[in-house]
Coordinates of C-alpha atoms in Angstrom, one line a residue:
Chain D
X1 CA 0.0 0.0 0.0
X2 CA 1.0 3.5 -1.0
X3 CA -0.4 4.9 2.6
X4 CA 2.1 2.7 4.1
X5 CA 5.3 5.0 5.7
X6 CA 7.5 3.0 6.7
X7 CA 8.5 3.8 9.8
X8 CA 7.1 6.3 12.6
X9 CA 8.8 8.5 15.2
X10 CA 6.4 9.6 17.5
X11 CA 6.1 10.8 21.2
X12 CA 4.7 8.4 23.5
X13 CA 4.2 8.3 27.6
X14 CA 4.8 4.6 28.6
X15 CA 4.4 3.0 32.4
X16 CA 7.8 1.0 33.6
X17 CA 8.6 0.2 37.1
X18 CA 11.1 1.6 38.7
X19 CA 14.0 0.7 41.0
X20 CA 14.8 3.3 43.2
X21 CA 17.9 3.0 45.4
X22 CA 17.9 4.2 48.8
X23 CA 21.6 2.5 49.2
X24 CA 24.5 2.2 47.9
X25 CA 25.5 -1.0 49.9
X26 CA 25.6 -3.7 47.2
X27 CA 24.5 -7.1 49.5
X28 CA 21.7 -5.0 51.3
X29 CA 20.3 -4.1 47.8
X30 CA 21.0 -7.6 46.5
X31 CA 19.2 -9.0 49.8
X32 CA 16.2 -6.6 49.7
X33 CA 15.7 -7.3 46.1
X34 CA 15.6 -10.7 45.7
X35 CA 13.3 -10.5 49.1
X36 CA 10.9 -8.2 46.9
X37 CA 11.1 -10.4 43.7
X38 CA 10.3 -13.2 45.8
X39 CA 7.0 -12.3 46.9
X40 CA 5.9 -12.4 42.9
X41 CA 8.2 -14.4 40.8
X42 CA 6.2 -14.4 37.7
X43 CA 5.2 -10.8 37.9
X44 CA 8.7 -9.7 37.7
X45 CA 10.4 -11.5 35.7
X46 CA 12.3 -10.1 32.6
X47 CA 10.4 -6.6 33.4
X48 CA 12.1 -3.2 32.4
X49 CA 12.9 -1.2 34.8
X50 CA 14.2 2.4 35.2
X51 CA 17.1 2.2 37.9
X52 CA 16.4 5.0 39.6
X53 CA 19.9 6.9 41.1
X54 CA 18.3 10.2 42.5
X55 CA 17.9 9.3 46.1
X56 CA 21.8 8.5 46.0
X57 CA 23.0 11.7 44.2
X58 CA 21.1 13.4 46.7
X59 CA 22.9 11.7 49.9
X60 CA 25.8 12.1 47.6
X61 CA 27.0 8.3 48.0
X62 CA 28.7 6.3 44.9
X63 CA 27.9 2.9 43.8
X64 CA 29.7 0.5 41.1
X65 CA 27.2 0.5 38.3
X66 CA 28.9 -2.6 36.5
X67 CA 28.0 -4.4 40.0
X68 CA 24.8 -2.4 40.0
X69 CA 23.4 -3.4 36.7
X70 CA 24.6 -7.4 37.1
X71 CA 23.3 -7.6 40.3
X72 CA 19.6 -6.3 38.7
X73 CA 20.1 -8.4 35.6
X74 CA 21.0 -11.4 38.0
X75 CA 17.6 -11.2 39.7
X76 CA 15.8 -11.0 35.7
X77 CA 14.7 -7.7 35.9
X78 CA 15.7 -5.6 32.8
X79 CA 17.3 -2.4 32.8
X80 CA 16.8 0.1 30.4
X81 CA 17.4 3.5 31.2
X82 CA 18.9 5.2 34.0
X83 CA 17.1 8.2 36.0
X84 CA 19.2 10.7 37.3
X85 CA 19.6 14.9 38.2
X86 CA 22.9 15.4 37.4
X87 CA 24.3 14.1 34.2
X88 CA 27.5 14.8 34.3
X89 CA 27.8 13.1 37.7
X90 CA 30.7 10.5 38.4
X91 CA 27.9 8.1 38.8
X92 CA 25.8 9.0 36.2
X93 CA 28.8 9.2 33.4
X94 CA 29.8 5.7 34.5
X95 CA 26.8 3.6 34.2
X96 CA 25.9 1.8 30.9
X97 CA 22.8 3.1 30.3
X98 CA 21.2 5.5 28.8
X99 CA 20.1 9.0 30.9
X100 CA 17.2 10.3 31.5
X101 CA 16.7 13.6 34.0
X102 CA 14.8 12.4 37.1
X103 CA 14.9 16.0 38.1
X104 CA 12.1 17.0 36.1
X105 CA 9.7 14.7 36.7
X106 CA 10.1 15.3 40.3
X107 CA 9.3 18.6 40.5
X108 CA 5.9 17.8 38.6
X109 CA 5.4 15.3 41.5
X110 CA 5.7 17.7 44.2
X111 CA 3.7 20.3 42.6
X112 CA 0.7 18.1 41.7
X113 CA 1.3 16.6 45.6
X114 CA 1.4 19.8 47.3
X115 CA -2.4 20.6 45.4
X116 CA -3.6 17.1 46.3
X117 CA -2.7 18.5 49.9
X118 CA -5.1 21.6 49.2
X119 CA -7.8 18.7 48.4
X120 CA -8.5 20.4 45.1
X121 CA -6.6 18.5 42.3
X122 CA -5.5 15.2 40.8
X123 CA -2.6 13.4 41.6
X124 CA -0.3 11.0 39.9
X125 CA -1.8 7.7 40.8
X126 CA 1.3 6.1 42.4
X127 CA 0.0 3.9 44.6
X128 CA -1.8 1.9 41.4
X129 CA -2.0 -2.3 42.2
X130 CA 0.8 -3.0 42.0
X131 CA 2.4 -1.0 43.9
X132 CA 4.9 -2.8 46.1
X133 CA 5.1 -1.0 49.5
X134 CA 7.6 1.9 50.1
X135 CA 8.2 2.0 53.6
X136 CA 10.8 4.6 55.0
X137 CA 12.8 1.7 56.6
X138 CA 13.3 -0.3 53.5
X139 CA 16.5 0.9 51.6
X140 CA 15.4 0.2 48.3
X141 CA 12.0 0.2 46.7
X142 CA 10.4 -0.9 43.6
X143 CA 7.6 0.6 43.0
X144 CA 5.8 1.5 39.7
X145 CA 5.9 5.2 38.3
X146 CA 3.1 6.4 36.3
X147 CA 3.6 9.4 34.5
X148 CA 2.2 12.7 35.4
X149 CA -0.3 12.2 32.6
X150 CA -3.2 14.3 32.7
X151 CA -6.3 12.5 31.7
X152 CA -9.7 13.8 31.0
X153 CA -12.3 12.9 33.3
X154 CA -15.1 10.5 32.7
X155 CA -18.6 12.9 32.2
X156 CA -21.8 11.6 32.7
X157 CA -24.8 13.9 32.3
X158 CA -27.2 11.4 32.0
X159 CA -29.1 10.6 35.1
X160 CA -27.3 7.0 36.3
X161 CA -30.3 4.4 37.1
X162 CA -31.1 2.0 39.8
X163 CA -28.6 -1.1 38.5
X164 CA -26.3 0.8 36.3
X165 CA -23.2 0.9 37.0
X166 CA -19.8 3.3 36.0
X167 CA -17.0 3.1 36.2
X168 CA -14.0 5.8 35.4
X169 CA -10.8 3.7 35.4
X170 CA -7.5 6.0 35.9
X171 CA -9.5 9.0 36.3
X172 CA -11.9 11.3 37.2
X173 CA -15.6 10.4 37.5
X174 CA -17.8 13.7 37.4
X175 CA -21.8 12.7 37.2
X176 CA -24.1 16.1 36.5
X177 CA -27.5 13.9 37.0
X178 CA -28.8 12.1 39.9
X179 CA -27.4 8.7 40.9
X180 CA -30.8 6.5 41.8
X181 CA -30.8 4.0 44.6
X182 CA -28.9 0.7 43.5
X183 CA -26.8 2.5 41.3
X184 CA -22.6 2.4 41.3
X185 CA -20.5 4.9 40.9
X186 CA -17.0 3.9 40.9
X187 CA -13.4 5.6 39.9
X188 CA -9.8 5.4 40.1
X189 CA -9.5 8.9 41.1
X190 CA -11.9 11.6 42.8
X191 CA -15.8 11.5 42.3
X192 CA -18.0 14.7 41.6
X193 CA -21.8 14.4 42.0
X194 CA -23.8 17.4 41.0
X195 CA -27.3 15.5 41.0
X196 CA -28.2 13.9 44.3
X197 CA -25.8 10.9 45.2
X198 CA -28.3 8.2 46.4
X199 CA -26.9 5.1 45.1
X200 CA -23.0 3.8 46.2
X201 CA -20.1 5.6 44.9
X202 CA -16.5 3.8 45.4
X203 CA -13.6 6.1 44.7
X204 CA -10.2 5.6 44.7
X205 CA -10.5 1.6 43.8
X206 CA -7.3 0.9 42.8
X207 CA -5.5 2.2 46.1
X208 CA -5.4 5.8 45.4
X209 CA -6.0 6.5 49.4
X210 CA -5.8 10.8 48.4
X211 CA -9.1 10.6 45.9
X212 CA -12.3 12.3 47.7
X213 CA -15.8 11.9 46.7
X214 CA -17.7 15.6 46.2
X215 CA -21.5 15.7 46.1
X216 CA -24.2 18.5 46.6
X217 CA -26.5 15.9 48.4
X218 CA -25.6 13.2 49.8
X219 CA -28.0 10.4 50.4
X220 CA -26.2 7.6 49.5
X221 CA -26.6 3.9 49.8
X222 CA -22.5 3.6 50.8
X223 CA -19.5 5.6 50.1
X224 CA -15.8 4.2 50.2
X225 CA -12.6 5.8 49.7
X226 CA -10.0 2.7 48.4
X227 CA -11.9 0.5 50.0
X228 CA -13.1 2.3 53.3
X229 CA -16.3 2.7 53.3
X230 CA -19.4 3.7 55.3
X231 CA -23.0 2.9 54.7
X232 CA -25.8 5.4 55.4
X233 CA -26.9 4.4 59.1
X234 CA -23.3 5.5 60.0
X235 CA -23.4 9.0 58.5
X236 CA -24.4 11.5 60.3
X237 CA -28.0 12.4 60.0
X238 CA -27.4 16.0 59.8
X239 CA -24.9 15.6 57.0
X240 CA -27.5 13.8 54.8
X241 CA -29.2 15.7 51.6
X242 CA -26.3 18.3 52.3
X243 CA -23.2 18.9 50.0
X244 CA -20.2 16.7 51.6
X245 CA -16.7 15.8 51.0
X246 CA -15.6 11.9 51.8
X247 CA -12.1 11.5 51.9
X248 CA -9.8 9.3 54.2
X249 CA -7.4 10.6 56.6
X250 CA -4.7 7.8 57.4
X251 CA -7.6 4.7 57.8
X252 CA -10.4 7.1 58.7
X253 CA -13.0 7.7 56.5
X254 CA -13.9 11.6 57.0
X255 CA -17.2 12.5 55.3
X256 CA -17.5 17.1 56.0
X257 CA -20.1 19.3 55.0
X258 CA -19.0 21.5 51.9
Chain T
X1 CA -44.1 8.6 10.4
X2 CA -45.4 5.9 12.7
X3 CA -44.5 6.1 16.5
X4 CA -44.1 3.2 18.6
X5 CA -44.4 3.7 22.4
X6 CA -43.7 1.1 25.4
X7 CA -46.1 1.0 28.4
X8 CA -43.3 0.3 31.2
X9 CA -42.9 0.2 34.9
X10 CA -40.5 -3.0 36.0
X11 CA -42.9 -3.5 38.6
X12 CA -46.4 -5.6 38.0
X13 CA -49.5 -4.3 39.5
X14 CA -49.0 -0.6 39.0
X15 CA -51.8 -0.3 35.8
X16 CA -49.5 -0.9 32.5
X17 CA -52.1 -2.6 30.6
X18 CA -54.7 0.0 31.9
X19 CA -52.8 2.5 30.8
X20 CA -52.0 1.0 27.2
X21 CA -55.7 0.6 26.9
X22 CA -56.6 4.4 27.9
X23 CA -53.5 5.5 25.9
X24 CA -53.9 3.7 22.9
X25 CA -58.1 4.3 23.0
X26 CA -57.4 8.0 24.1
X27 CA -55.1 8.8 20.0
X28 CA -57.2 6.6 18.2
X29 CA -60.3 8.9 19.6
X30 CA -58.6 11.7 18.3
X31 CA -58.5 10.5 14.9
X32 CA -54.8 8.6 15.0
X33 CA -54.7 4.9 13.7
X34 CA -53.4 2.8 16.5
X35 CA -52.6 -0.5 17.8
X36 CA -51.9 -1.8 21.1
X37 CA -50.0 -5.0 21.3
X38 CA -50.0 -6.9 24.4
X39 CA -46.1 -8.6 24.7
X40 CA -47.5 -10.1 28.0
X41 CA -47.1 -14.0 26.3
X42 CA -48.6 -16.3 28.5
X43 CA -50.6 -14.2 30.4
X44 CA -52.9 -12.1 28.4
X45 CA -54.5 -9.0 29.7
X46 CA -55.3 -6.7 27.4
X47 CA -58.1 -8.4 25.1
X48 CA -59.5 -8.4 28.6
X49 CA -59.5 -4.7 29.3
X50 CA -60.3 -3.9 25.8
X51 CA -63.4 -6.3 26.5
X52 CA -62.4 -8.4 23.2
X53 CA -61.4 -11.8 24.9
X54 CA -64.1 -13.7 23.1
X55 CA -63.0 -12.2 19.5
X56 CA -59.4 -13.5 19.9
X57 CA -58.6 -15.8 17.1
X58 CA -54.9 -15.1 16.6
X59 CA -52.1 -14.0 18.6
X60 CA -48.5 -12.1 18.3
X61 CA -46.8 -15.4 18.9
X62 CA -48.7 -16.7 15.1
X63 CA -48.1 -13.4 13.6
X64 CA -44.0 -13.4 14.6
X65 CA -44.0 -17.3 13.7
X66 CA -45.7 -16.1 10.0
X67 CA -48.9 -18.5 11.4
X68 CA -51.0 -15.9 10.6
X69 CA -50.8 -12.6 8.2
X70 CA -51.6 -9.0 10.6
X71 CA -55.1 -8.8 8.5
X72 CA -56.1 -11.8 10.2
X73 CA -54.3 -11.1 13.6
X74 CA -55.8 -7.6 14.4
X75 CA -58.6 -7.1 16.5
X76 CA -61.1 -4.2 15.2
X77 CA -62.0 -1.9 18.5
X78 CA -66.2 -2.0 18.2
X79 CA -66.2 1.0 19.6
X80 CA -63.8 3.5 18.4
X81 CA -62.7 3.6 14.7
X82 CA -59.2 3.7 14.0
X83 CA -58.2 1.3 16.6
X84 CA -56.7 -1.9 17.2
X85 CA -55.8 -5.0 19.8
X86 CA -52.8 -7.4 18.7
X87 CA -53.3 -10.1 21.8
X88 CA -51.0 -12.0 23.1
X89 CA -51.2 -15.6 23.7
X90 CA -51.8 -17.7 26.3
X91 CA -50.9 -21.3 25.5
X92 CA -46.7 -20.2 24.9
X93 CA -44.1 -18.1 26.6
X94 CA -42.2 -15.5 25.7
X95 CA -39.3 -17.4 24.7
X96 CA -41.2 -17.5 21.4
X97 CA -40.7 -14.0 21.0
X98 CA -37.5 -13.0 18.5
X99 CA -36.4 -9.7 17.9
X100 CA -36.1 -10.6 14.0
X101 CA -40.0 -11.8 14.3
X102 CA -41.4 -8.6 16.0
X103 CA -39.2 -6.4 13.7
X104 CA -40.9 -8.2 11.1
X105 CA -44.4 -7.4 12.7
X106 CA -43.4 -3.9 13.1
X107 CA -42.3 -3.4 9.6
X108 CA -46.1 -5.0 8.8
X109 CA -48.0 -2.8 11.0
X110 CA -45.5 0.5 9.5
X111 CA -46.7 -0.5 6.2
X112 CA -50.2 -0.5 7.2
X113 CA -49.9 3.1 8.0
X114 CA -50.5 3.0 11.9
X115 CA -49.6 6.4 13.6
X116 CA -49.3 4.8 17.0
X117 CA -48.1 1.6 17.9
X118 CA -48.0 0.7 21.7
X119 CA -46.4 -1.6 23.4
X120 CA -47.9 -2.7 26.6
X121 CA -44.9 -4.4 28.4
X122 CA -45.1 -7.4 30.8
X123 CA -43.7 -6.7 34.5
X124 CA -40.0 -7.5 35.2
X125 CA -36.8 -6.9 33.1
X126 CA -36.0 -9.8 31.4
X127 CA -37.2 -11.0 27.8
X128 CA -40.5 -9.8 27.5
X129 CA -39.9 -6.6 29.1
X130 CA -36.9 -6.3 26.8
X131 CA -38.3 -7.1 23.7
X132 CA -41.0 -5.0 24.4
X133 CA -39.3 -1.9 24.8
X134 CA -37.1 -2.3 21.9
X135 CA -38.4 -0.8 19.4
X136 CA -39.8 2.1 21.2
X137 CA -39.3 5.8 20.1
X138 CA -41.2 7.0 23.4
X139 CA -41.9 5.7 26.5
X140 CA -44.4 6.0 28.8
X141 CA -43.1 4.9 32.6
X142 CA -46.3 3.8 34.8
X143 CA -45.0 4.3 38.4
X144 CA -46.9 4.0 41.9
X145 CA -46.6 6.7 44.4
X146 CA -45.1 3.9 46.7
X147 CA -41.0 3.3 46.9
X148 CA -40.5 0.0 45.5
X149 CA -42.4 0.7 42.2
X150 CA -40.0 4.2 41.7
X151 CA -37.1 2.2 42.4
X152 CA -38.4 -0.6 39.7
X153 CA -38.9 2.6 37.3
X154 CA -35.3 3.7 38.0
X155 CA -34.3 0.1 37.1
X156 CA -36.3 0.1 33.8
X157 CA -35.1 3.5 32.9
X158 CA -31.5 2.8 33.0
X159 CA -32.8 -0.6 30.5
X160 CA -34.4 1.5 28.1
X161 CA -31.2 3.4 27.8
X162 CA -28.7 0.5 27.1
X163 CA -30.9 -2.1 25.6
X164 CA -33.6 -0.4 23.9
X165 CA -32.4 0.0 19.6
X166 CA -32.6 3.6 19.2
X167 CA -29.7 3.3 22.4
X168 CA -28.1 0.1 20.5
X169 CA -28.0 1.8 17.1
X170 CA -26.9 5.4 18.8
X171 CA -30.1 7.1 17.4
X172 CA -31.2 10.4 19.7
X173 CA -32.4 8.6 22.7
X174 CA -35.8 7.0 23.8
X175 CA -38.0 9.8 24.8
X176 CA -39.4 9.1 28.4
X177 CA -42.6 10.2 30.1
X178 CA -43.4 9.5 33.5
X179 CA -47.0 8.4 34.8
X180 CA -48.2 8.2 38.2
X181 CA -50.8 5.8 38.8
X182 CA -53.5 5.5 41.7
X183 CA -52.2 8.4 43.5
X184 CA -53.8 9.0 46.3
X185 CA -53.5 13.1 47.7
X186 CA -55.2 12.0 51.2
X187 CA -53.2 9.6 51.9
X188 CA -49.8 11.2 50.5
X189 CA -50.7 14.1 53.0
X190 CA -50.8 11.7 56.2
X191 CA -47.7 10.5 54.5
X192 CA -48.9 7.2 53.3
X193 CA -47.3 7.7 50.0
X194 CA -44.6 9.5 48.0
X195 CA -46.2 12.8 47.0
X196 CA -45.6 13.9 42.7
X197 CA -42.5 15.9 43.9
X198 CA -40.5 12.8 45.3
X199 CA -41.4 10.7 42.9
X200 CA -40.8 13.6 40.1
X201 CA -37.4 14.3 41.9
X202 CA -36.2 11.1 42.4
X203 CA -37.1 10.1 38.4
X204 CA -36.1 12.8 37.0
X205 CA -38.3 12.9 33.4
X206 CA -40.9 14.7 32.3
X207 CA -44.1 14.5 34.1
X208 CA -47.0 13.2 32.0
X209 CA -49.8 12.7 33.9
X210 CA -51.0 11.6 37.4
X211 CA -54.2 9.8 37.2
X212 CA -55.6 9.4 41.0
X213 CA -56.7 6.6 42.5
X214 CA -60.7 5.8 41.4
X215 CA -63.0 2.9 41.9
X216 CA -64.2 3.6 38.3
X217 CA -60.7 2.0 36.9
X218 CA -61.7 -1.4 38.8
X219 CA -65.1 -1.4 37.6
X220 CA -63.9 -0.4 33.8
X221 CA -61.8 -3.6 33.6
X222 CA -64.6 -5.8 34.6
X223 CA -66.8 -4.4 32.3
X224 CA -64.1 -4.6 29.4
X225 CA -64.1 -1.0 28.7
X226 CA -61.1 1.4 28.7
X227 CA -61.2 3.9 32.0
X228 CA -60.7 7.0 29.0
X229 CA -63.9 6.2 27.9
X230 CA -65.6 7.2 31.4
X231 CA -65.6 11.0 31.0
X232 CA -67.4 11.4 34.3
X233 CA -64.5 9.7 36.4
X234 CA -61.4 11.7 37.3
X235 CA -59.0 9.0 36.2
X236 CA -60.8 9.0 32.5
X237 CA -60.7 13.1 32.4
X238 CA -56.8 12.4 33.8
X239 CA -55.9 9.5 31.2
X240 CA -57.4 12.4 28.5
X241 CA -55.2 14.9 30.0
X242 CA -52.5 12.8 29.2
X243 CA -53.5 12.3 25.8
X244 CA -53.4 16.3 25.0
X245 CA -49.9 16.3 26.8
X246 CA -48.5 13.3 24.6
X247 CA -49.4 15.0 21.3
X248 CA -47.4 18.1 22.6
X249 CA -49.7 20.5 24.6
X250 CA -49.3 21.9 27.8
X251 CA -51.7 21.3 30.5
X252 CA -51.5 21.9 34.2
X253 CA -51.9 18.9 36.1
X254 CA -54.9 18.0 38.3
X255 CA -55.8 15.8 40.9
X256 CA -52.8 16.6 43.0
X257 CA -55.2 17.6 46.0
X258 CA -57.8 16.0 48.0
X259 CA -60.9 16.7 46.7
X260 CA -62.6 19.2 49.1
X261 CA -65.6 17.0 51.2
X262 CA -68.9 18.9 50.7
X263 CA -71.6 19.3 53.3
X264 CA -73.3 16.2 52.2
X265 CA -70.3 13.6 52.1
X266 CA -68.9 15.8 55.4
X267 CA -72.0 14.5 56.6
X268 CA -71.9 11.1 56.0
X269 CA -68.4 10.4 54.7

C-alpha cells in the first residue's frame, strides 16, 4: 500500500517500574531485592525497569554501576534506562545506560502533591495495584511510576439508574445527573456528583487512598474511599441531603459538610 | 411517520395494561390509527381490558411465527374507529418471541400506516420486558406513588437506555414520560405515599400525567371498557389529559389535591 510509511517517530508516555535506590551497599540491595522479587516471581520477571539513582545523588553516596546493573540483571529484571539529576555526575557518566533527567519529573510530582494537599486536584496515581510497598525503613524500593499524565475525566450527564453501574478507570468520574438508589459509581480517582448521590459511589478503587468523593446531596446507599467505606446508618444524620466531601485521613474515613 | 411507544414500569400491578388501553383508546379517539399489542405472552390482559377476549382468534406469537398474516391477527376496536388490539397468547411463553419476528411485525404494521403503535410491556426486566421496549421511540413509565415501584422505574429506565435499539443503534435517545398511577393526595398528605415531587425528583423525566386513585378504573376492567372512555371519572378526564400532553400540549396537572368534602359527604363520609 502506498499509505504505508514505513517507519514512525512519534512521542509516546509509557508505564515502567522503577527501581529506586535508597543505598548504595551492594549485598543490602541484593538481599532486599531478591526478598521483593520473591513475593511475585512471575510478575517480575524479565520486566524493564528504570534504575532510579536520585535518592543517592542526593545523599551524595557512589555505587559500582557494572555491579549495580549485574546484580539487577541477576535477579531477571531488565534495565533500560537510567534516572538521574545530574548528568555529568561521576555516577551517572559511569553507568551503561542511557540518561534520563529524574529532576524533572520530580518537581511535577511535588507540585501536583502539594495541590492534592489543598484537596483540590489530581494526583499522579502512584499507589496503582501493584504498587509494592515503600516504607521509609526499606532501603530500596520498587515501586511503579506512572507518569504525570493528565487525563480527561469520565462525564456523565445522564441521570445514572437504579442497577447501572460506572466506572471511570485512571480517572476522574464527574456525574451532573442524579445517581438512583442501587446505582454504582466507581473511579480510580476523585468522584464529583452534581445531582443527588443516592446510590453507592467507590472512589479511589485501585489504592489511590488521596481521591475524595464531592456531592451537593448526599443520600447515598455507601460511600468508600479505596476501600473504606461507610453505609448510610453511620453517617451523620445531619450531613445527609447536604453537599459533603468523603475523603480518608490515614484509615479514617472523613465525610464534612461542603 | 409511525410512532411506537412502550407502556413500562418493572414492577407488576402498578396499571400498565390500563394505561396501554386508555392511551392507545385515548389517540385513536382523536383520529390517529393505532394499535396496542399486548407482549404479555402467557398471560394475556389486554383483550380483557379492551373487552375483546371472546374475539381472539390469533395472537402475536402466530403473527411473529408467519402463522397468521396482521389482516387476520388484528382485532377491530367496536367501539372506536381507527383502533386496534394485537393479543398475546396464552398457551406459549415469551421465549417465542425473537427480535427478527417482531421487527418483522413492526415493519407489517409500518406498512399498514399505523400512527401509533404501543407496546404494553409485561412486568419485570428480562425478555419480555426487553423485547417489548425495543423498538420504542417514546416511553411512557407507569409508576406508583409507593418506593419500590420508583425504584423498579429507576431500574427500567437505565434498560431503556442500554438495551432499547434507538440506544443500540446510537439514534437520539428514547423519549421518556413519567406516569403516576392510583395516587392517592389523602393519603400522601398523612404520609402514606410518596407525594408527585418525590417521585418527580427522584425520576427525574418529564411528568405526563398523574391519574388518581378511582374505583371507576376497577369497575372499567370488569366491564371490558377502557377507563378514558368514562368522561365522568377523574382518572378517564386524567388518562385524557394525558393524551393532550403526549401530542405536545401543555396542560396543568390536576388531581394533586384531596378533593374538598362537601356538606353532604362531610356529613356522611
Amino acid at each position: 500500500m502506498s499509505s504505508n510509511p514505513g517507519v514512525e517517530l512519534k512521542g509516546g508516555m509509557y508505564t515502567f517500574m522503577s527501581l529506586k535506590l535508597h543505598t548504595s551497599d551492594m549485598d543490602v540491595i541484593d538481599a532486599k531485592l531478591a526478598d521483593k522479587i520473591q513475593q511475585a516471581p512471575t510478575f517480575f520477571k524479565d520486566t524493564p525497569v528504570v534504575i532510579d539513582l536520585t535518592v543517592l545523588e542526593k545523599m551524595e553516596s557512589e555505587i559500582n554501576t557494572l555491579l549495580l546493573l549485574e546484580c539487577v540483571r541477576r535477579h531477571n529484571l531488565i534495565p533500560i534506562v537510567a534516572s538521574t539529576i545530574d548528568k555529568s555526575s561521576p555516577m551517572a557518566q559511569s553507568i551503561a545506560l542511557p540518561l534520563i533527567d529524574g529532576g524533572v519529573s520530580r518537581s511535577i510530582k511535588e507540585k501536583t502533591s502539594s495541590n492534592t494537599a489543598e484537596g483540590s486536584s489530581e494526583k499522579p496515581d502512584e499507589t496503582a495495584s501493584s504498587t509494592i510497598d515503600v516504607s521509609p525503613d526499606v532501603d530500596i524500593s520498587l515501586s511503579r511510576e506512572i507518569e504525570y499524565v493528565v487525563k480527561t475525566p469520565l462525564v456523565i450527564d445522564k441521570p445514572i439508574r437504579s442497577g447501572q453501574q460506572v466506572y471511570a478507570r485512571d480517572t476522574d468520574l464527574i456525574v451532573m445527573g442524579p445517581i438512583g438508589p442501587g446505582a454504582e459509581v466507581i473511579a480510580d480517582n476523585n468522584i464529583h456528583v452534581y445531582g443527588p448521590l443516592r446510590g453507592r459511589a467507590l472512589c479511589g478503587v485501585s489504592g489511590n487512598t488521596s481521591s475524595r468523593i464531592f456531592c451537593q446531596s448526599l443520600e447515598a446507599e455507601l460511600v468508600s474511599v479505596a476501600g473504606n467505606y461507610r453505609m448510610l446508618e453511620t453517617i451523620p444524620e445531619e450531613l445527609r441531603g447536604k453537599p459533603a466531601m468523603v475523603w480518608l485521613d490515614k484509615d479514617r474515613l472523613n465525610i464534612e459538610p461542603l | 411517520m409511525t410512532k411506537t411507544i412502550v407502556v413500562t414500569s418493572g414492577k407488576g400491578g402498578v396499571g400498565k395494561t390500563t394505561t396501554s388501553a386508555s392511551i392507545a383508546t385515548g389517540l385513536a379517539k382523536r383520529g390517529f390509527k393505532t394499535v396496542v399489542i399486548d407482549f404479555d405472552v402467557g398471560l394475556r390482559n389486554l383483550d380483557l381490558i379492551m373487552g375483546c377476549e371472546r374475539r381472539v382468534v390469533y395472537d402475536l406469537v402466530n403473527l411473529v411465527n408467519q402463522e397468521a398474516s396482521l389482516h387476520q391477527t388484528l382485532i377491530k376496536d367496536k367501539r372506536i374507529e381507527n383502533l386496534y388490539i394485537l393479543p398475546a397468547s396464552q398457551t406459549r411463553d415469551k421465549d417465542a418471541l425473537t427480535i427478527e419476528g417482531i421487527a418483522r411485525v413492526m415493519h407489517k404494521l409500518k406498512k399498514s400506516e399505523f400512527d401509533y403503535i404501543i407496546c404494553d410491556s409485561p412486568a419485570g426486566i428480562e425478555k419480555g420486558a426487553k423485547m417489548a421496549l425495543y423498538f420504542a421511540d417514546e416511553a411512557i413509565v407507569t409508576t406508583n406513588p409507593e418506593v419500590s415501584s420508583v425504584r423498579d422505574s429507576d431500574r427500567i429506565l437505565g434498560i431503556l437506555q442500554s438495551e432499547s435499539k434507538r440506544s443500540k443503534m446510537n439514534e437520539e435517545p428514547v423519549k421518556e414520560h413519567l406516569l403516576i398511577t392510583r395516587y392517592n393526595p389523602a393519603r400522601v398528605k398523612e404520609g402514606q405515599m410518596l407525594s408527585v415531587d418525590d417521585i418527580v425528583d427522584l425520576l427525574a423525566i418529564p411528568l405526563l400525567g398523574i391519574i388518581p386513585e378511582s374505583p371507576s378504573v376497577l369497575d372499567c376492567s370488569n366491564a371490558g371498557k377502557p377507563v378514558i372512555l368514562d368522561d365522568e371519572s377523574a382518572a378517564g378526564q386524567a388518562y385524557s389529559d394525558a393524551i393532550d400532553r403526549l401530542l405536545g400540549e401543555s396542560k396543568p396537572h390536576r388531581f394533586m389535591e384531596a378533593p374538598k368534602k362537601g356538606f353532604l359527604s362531610r356529613l356522611f363520609g
